[in-house]
Coordinates of N, CA and C in Angstrom, one line a residue:
M1 N 47.9 44.6 -23.8 CA 47.4 43.9 -25.0 C 46.1 43.2 -24.8
R2 N 46.0 42.5 -23.7 CA 44.8 41.8 -23.4 C 43.6 42.8 -23.2
M3 N 43.9 44.0 -22.6 CA 42.9 45.0 -22.4 C 42.4 45.5 -23.8
F4 N 43.2 45.5 -24.8 CA 42.8 45.9 -26.1 C 41.8 45.0 -26.7
F5 N 42.0 43.7 -26.6 CA 41.1 42.6 -27.1 C 39.8 42.7 -26.4
L6 N 39.8 42.9 -25.1 CA 38.5 43.0 -24.3 C 37.7 44.2 -24.7
L7 N 38.4 45.3 -24.9 CA 37.7 46.5 -25.3 C 37.2 46.4 -26.7
A8 N 37.9 45.8 -27.6 CA 37.4 45.6 -29.0 C 36.2 44.6 -29.0
A9 N 36.2 43.6 -28.2 CA 35.1 42.7 -28.1 C 33.9 43.4 -27.6
A10 N 34.0 44.2 -26.6 CA 32.9 44.9 -25.9 C 32.3 45.9 -26.9
V11 N 33.1 46.6 -27.7 CA 32.6 47.6 -28.6 C 31.8 46.9 -29.7
S12 N 32.3 45.7 -30.2 CA 31.7 45.0 -31.3 C 30.3 44.5 -30.8
L13 N 30.2 44.1 -29.6 CA 28.9 43.7 -29.1 C 27.9 44.8 -29.0
L14 N 28.4 46.0 -28.6 CA 27.5 47.1 -28.5 C 26.9 47.5 -29.9
F15 N 27.6 47.4 -30.9 CA 27.2 47.9 -32.2 C 26.8 46.8 -33.2
A16 N 26.9 45.6 -32.8 CA 26.5 44.5 -33.7 C 25.0 44.3 -33.7
P17 N 24.4 44.0 -34.9 CA 23.0 43.8 -34.9 C 22.7 42.4 -34.2
P18 N 21.5 42.4 -33.6 CA 21.1 41.1 -33.0 C 21.0 40.0 -34.0
A19 N 21.5 38.8 -33.6 CA 21.5 37.7 -34.6 C 20.1 37.2 -34.7
F20 N 19.7 36.9 -35.9 CA 18.4 36.3 -36.2 C 17.2 37.1 -35.7
A21 N 17.3 38.4 -35.6 CA 16.2 39.3 -35.0 C 14.9 39.1 -35.8
G22 N 15.0 38.9 -37.1 CA 13.8 38.8 -37.9 C 13.2 37.5 -37.8
D23 N 13.9 36.4 -37.3 CA 13.3 35.1 -37.2 C 12.6 34.9 -35.8
K24 N 12.7 35.7 -34.9 CA 12.2 35.5 -33.5 C 10.9 36.3 -33.4
H25 N 9.8 35.7 -33.0 CA 8.5 36.3 -32.7 C 8.7 37.1 -31.4
A26 N 7.9 38.2 -31.3 CA 7.9 38.9 -30.0 C 7.1 38.0 -29.0
E27 N 7.7 37.8 -27.8 CA 7.0 36.9 -26.9 C 5.8 37.5 -26.3
H28 N 4.7 36.8 -26.3 CA 3.4 37.3 -25.8 C 3.3 37.2 -24.3
D29 N 2.5 38.1 -23.7 CA 2.3 38.1 -22.3 C 1.4 36.9 -21.9
S30 N 1.7 36.3 -20.8 CA 0.9 35.2 -20.3 C -0.3 35.7 -19.6
V31 N -1.5 35.3 -20.0 CA -2.8 35.6 -19.3 C -3.5 34.3 -19.1
C32 N -3.6 34.0 -17.8 CA -4.3 32.7 -17.4 C -5.7 33.0 -17.0
R33 N -6.7 32.9 -17.9 CA -8.1 33.2 -17.5 C -8.7 32.1 -16.7
V34 N -9.7 32.4 -15.9 CA -10.4 31.5 -15.1 C -11.4 30.7 -15.9
P35 N -11.8 29.5 -15.5 CA -12.7 28.7 -16.3 C -14.1 29.3 -16.3
D36 N -14.9 29.1 -17.4 CA -16.3 29.4 -17.5 C -17.0 28.2 -16.9
I37 N -17.9 28.4 -15.9 CA -18.6 27.3 -15.3 C -20.1 27.5 -15.5
E38 N -20.7 26.6 -16.1 CA -22.1 26.7 -16.4 C -22.9 25.6 -15.6
L39 N -23.9 26.0 -14.9 CA -24.7 25.1 -14.1 C -26.0 24.8 -14.8
S40 N -26.5 23.6 -14.7 CA -27.8 23.3 -15.3 C -28.5 22.3 -14.3
Y41 N -29.8 22.6 -14.1 CA -30.5 21.8 -13.1 C -31.9 21.5 -13.7
D42 N -32.3 20.2 -13.8 CA -33.6 19.9 -14.2 C -34.2 18.9 -13.2
T43 N -35.3 18.3 -13.5 CA -36.0 17.4 -12.5 C -35.3 16.1 -12.3
E44 N -34.2 15.8 -13.0 CA -33.5 14.5 -12.8 C -32.0 14.7 -12.5
T45 N -31.4 15.7 -13.1 CA -29.9 15.8 -12.9 C -29.5 17.3 -12.6
F46 N -28.3 17.4 -12.0 CA -27.6 18.6 -11.8 C -26.3 18.5 -12.6
T47 N -26.1 19.4 -13.6 CA -24.9 19.3 -14.5 C -24.0 20.5 -14.4
T48 N -22.7 20.3 -14.5 CA -21.8 21.3 -14.5 C -20.9 21.2 -15.8
L49 N -20.9 22.2 -16.6 CA -20.1 22.3 -17.8 C -18.9 23.3 -17.6
V50 N -17.7 22.8 -17.8 CA -16.5 23.7 -17.5 C -15.8 23.9 -18.8
S51 N -15.4 25.1 -19.1 CA -14.6 25.4 -20.3 C -13.5 26.3 -19.8
L52 N -12.2 25.7 -19.9 CA -11.0 26.4 -19.4 C -10.3 26.9 -20.6
P53 N -10.1 28.2 -20.8 CA -9.3 28.8 -21.9 C -7.8 28.4 -21.7
A54 N -7.2 27.8 -22.7 CA -5.8 27.4 -22.6 C -4.9 28.4 -23.3
S55 N -5.4 29.0 -24.3 CA -4.6 29.9 -25.2 C -4.1 31.1 -24.4
G56 N -2.9 31.5 -24.5 CA -2.3 32.7 -23.9 C -1.8 32.4 -22.4
C57 N -2.0 31.2 -21.9 CA -1.5 30.9 -20.5 C -0.3 30.0 -20.6
R58 N 0.8 30.4 -20.3 CA 2.0 29.6 -20.4 C 2.0 28.3 -19.7
S59 N 1.3 28.3 -18.5 CA 1.3 27.0 -17.8 C 0.3 26.0 -18.4
R60 N -0.5 26.4 -19.4 CA -1.4 25.5 -20.1 C -1.0 25.2 -21.6
E61 N 0.1 25.8 -22.0 CA 0.6 25.6 -23.4 C 1.8 24.7 -23.4
H62 N 1.9 23.9 -24.4 CA 3.1 23.0 -24.6 C 3.2 22.0 -23.4
T63 N 2.1 21.7 -22.8 CA 2.2 20.8 -21.6 C 0.9 20.0 -21.5
I64 N 0.9 18.9 -20.8 CA -0.4 18.2 -20.5 C -0.7 18.6 -19.1
F65 N -2.0 19.0 -18.9 CA -2.4 19.3 -17.5 C -3.8 18.7 -17.2
R66 N -4.2 18.7 -16.0 CA -5.4 18.1 -15.5 C -6.4 19.1 -15.1
L67 N -7.7 18.9 -15.6 CA -8.8 19.7 -15.2 C -9.8 18.8 -14.4
T68 N -10.2 19.2 -13.2 CA -11.1 18.3 -12.4 C -12.3 19.2 -11.9
A69 N -13.4 18.5 -11.9 CA -14.6 19.1 -11.4 C -15.4 18.1 -10.6
S70 N -16.0 18.6 -9.5 CA -16.8 17.8 -8.6 C -18.1 18.5 -8.2
I71 N -19.1 17.7 -7.9 CA -20.4 18.2 -7.4 C -20.7 17.4 -6.2
S72 N -21.0 18.1 -5.1 CA -21.5 17.5 -3.9 C -23.0 17.9 -3.7
R73 N -23.8 17.0 -3.4 CA -25.2 17.2 -3.2 C -25.4 17.0 -1.7
L74 N -25.8 18.0 -1.0 CA -26.0 18.0 0.5 C -27.5 18.1 0.8
D75 N -28.1 17.1 1.3 CA -29.6 17.2 1.6 C -29.7 17.6 3.1
H76 N -30.9 17.9 3.5 CA -31.2 18.4 4.9 C -31.1 17.3 5.9
G77 N -31.1 16.0 5.5 CA -31.0 14.9 6.4 C -29.6 14.6 6.7
G78 N -28.6 15.3 6.2 CA -27.2 15.1 6.4 C -26.6 14.1 5.4
G79 N -27.3 13.7 4.4 CA -26.8 12.9 3.3 C -25.9 13.7 2.3
R80 N -25.0 13.0 1.8 CA -24.1 13.6 0.8 C -23.8 12.7 -0.3
D81 N -24.1 13.1 -1.5 CA -23.7 12.4 -2.8 C -22.6 13.2 -3.5
V82 N -21.7 12.5 -4.1 CA -20.6 13.2 -4.8 C -20.4 12.6 -6.1
A83 N -20.1 13.5 -7.1 CA -19.7 13.0 -8.5 C -18.5 13.8 -8.8
E84 N -17.5 13.1 -9.4 CA -16.3 13.8 -9.7 C -15.8 13.3 -11.0
R85 N -15.3 14.2 -11.9 CA -14.6 13.7 -13.1 C -13.4 14.6 -13.4
S86 N -12.5 14.1 -14.1 CA -11.3 14.8 -14.5 C -10.9 14.4 -15.9
T87 N -10.1 15.3 -16.5 CA -9.6 15.0 -17.9 C -8.2 15.6 -18.0
E88 N -7.4 15.0 -18.9 CA -6.1 15.5 -19.2 C -6.3 16.3 -20.5
C89 N -5.7 17.5 -20.5 CA -5.8 18.4 -21.7 C -4.4 18.7 -22.2
G90 N -4.3 19.1 -23.5 CA -3.1 19.5 -24.1 C -2.3 18.4 -24.7
P91 N -1.1 18.7 -25.2 CA -0.5 20.0 -25.2 C -1.1 20.9 -26.3
F92 N -1.2 22.2 -26.0 CA -1.8 23.2 -26.9 C -0.6 24.1 -27.4
R93 N -0.7 24.5 -28.6 CA 0.3 25.4 -29.2 C 0.1 26.8 -28.6
S94 N 1.2 27.6 -28.6 CA 1.1 29.0 -28.2 C 1.0 29.9 -29.4
A95 N 0.7 31.1 -29.1 CA 0.7 32.1 -30.2 C 2.1 32.3 -30.8
D96 N 3.1 32.1 -30.1 CA 4.5 32.2 -30.6 C 4.8 31.1 -31.6
D97 N 4.0 30.1 -31.7 CA 4.2 29.0 -32.7 C 3.8 29.3 -34.1
F98 N 3.1 30.5 -34.2 CA 2.5 30.8 -35.5 C 3.2 32.1 -36.1
E99 N 3.2 32.2 -37.4 CA 3.7 33.4 -38.0 C 2.9 34.6 -37.6
S100 N 3.6 35.8 -37.7 CA 2.9 37.0 -37.2 C 1.7 37.3 -38.0
D101 N 1.6 36.9 -39.3 CA 0.4 37.2 -40.1 C -0.7 36.1 -40.0
Q102 N -0.5 35.1 -39.2 CA -1.5 34.1 -38.9 C -2.2 34.3 -37.6
E103 N -3.5 34.1 -37.6 CA -4.3 34.2 -36.4 C -4.2 32.9 -35.7
P104 N -3.6 32.8 -34.5 CA -3.6 31.5 -33.8 C -4.9 31.1 -33.4
P105 N -5.2 29.8 -33.4 CA -6.5 29.3 -32.9 C -6.6 29.5 -31.4
R106 N -7.8 29.5 -30.9 CA -8.0 29.6 -29.4 C -8.3 28.2 -29.0
Y107 N -7.6 27.7 -27.9 CA -7.7 26.4 -27.4 C -8.5 26.4 -26.0
F108 N -9.3 25.4 -25.8 CA -10.0 25.3 -24.6 C -10.0 23.8 -24.1
C109 N -10.1 23.6 -22.8 CA -10.2 22.3 -22.2 C -11.6 22.3 -21.6
N110 N -12.4 21.3 -22.1 CA -13.8 21.2 -21.7 C -14.1 19.9 -20.9
L111 N -15.0 20.0 -19.9 CA -15.3 18.9 -19.0 C -16.8 19.0 -18.6
A112 N -17.5 17.9 -18.5 CA -18.8 17.9 -18.0 C -18.9 16.9 -16.9
V113 N -19.6 17.2 -15.8 CA -19.9 16.3 -14.7 C -21.3 16.5 -14.3
W114 N -22.0 15.4 -13.9 CA -23.4 15.5 -13.5 C -23.6 14.5 -12.4
I115 N -24.7 14.8 -11.7 CA -25.2 13.9 -10.6 C -26.7 13.8 -10.7
D116 N -27.2 12.6 -10.6 CA -28.6 12.4 -10.6 C -29.2 12.7 -9.3
H117 N -30.4 13.1 -9.2 CA -31.1 13.3 -7.9 C -32.5 12.7 -8.0
P118 N -33.1 12.5 -6.8 CA -34.4 11.9 -6.8 C -35.4 12.8 -7.6
T119 N -36.3 12.1 -8.2 CA -37.3 12.8 -9.0 C -38.5 13.3 -8.1
I120 N -38.5 12.9 -6.8 CA -39.4 13.5 -5.9 C -39.0 14.8 -5.4
E121 N -39.8 15.4 -4.6 CA -39.5 16.8 -4.1 C -38.1 16.8 -3.4
E122 N -37.3 17.9 -3.7 CA -36.1 18.1 -3.0 C -35.8 19.5 -2.9
N123 N -35.1 19.9 -1.8 CA -34.6 21.2 -1.5 C -33.2 21.0 -0.9
V124 N -32.2 21.2 -1.8 CA -30.8 20.8 -1.4 C -29.8 21.8 -1.8
Q125 N -28.6 21.7 -1.3 CA -27.5 22.5 -1.6 C -26.5 21.7 -2.5
Y126 N -26.1 22.3 -3.6 CA -25.1 21.8 -4.5 C -23.8 22.6 -4.4
D127 N -22.7 21.9 -4.1 CA -21.4 22.6 -4.1 C -20.6 22.1 -5.3
V128 N -20.0 23.0 -6.0 CA -19.2 22.7 -7.2 C -17.8 23.2 -7.0
E129 N -16.8 22.3 -7.2 CA -15.4 22.7 -7.2 C -14.7 22.4 -8.5
V130 N -14.0 23.3 -9.0 CA -13.2 23.1 -10.3 C -11.8 23.4 -10.0
T131 N -10.9 22.4 -10.2 CA -9.5 22.6 -10.0 C -8.8 22.6 -11.3
Y132 N -7.9 23.6 -11.5 CA -7.2 23.8 -12.8 C -5.9 24.5 -12.6
P133 N -5.0 24.4 -13.6 CA -3.7 25.1 -13.4 C -3.8 26.6 -13.6
G134 N -3.3 27.4 -12.7 CA -3.3 28.9 -12.8 C -1.9 29.3 -13.4
A135 N -1.6 30.5 -13.2 CA -0.3 31.0 -13.8 C 0.9 30.4 -13.1
A136 N 0.9 30.2 -11.8 CA 2.0 29.6 -11.1 C 1.7 28.4 -10.3
T137 N 0.5 28.2 -9.9 CA 0.1 27.1 -9.1 C -1.3 26.6 -9.4
E138 N -1.7 25.5 -8.9 CA -3.0 25.0 -9.1 C -4.0 25.9 -8.3
R139 N -5.2 26.1 -9.0 CA -6.2 26.9 -8.4 C -7.5 26.2 -8.3
T140 N -8.4 26.6 -7.4 CA -9.7 26.0 -7.3 C -10.8 27.1 -7.3
A141 N -11.8 26.9 -8.1 CA -13.0 27.8 -8.1 C -14.1 27.0 -7.5
K142 N -14.9 27.7 -6.6 CA -16.0 27.1 -5.9 C -17.3 27.9 -6.2
V143 N -18.4 27.1 -6.4 CA -19.7 27.7 -6.6 C -20.7 26.9 -5.7
F144 N -21.5 27.7 -5.0 CA -22.5 27.1 -4.1 C -23.9 27.5 -4.6
T145 N -24.8 26.6 -4.7 CA -26.2 27.0 -5.1 C -27.2 26.1 -4.4
F146 N -28.4 26.6 -4.2 CA -29.5 25.9 -3.6 C -30.6 25.7 -4.6
C147 N -31.0 24.4 -4.7 CA -31.9 24.0 -5.8 C -33.2 23.3 -5.2
S148 N -34.3 23.5 -5.9 CA -35.6 22.9 -5.5 C -36.2 22.2 -6.7
S149 N -36.8 21.1 -6.5 CA -37.5 20.3 -7.5 C -38.7 19.7 -6.9
N150 N -39.8 19.6 -7.6 CA -41.0 18.9 -7.1 C -41.4 17.8 -8.1
G151 N -40.5 17.4 -9.0 CA -40.8 16.4 -9.9 C -41.3 16.9 -11.3
K152 N -41.9 18.1 -11.3 CA -42.4 18.8 -12.5 C -41.6 20.0 -12.9
D153 N -41.2 20.8 -11.9 CA -40.4 22.0 -12.1 C -39.1 21.9 -11.3
A154 N -38.1 22.6 -11.8 CA -36.8 22.6 -11.1 C -36.1 24.0 -11.3
S155 N -35.5 24.5 -10.2 CA -34.9 25.8 -10.3 C -33.8 25.9 -9.2
C156 N -32.8 26.8 -9.4 CA -31.7 27.1 -8.5 C -31.6 28.5 -8.2
E157 N -31.1 28.8 -7.0 CA -30.7 30.2 -6.6 C -29.2 30.3 -6.7
H158 N -28.7 31.2 -7.5 CA -27.2 31.3 -7.5 C -26.7 32.4 -6.6

């Protein structure tokens, strides 16, 4: 008798329609893009602008996370200047939070960090590090550049 009830329950599960199938959105794939890092150098400052896409990355949606950027200025005399900034971002909504006929907005976390340098002639190396949440763990992007300024003109080699 018990076997009959188990068999009846199993058959009903196989042929029953899924509950609330029309109410559930299809879950979107998680895609964690790397940050866009823009460097700017003039006769007075070296600036880094970071834009981290949050939309579509599960580790950046529905949570608060930290974005950090630092600049190290290394001169030929062994001197080192450092500027660091961080910000908390989120929580951002995910595409699953919107109806299928709605276009979800794209969310970004933005950060700017800069370091002043002498207005006299300089030939130095700038190291930029950006730390952000990846798909499963914290990630760091690094950019190294050499810059020259003579007080009138300024340029960098990327």
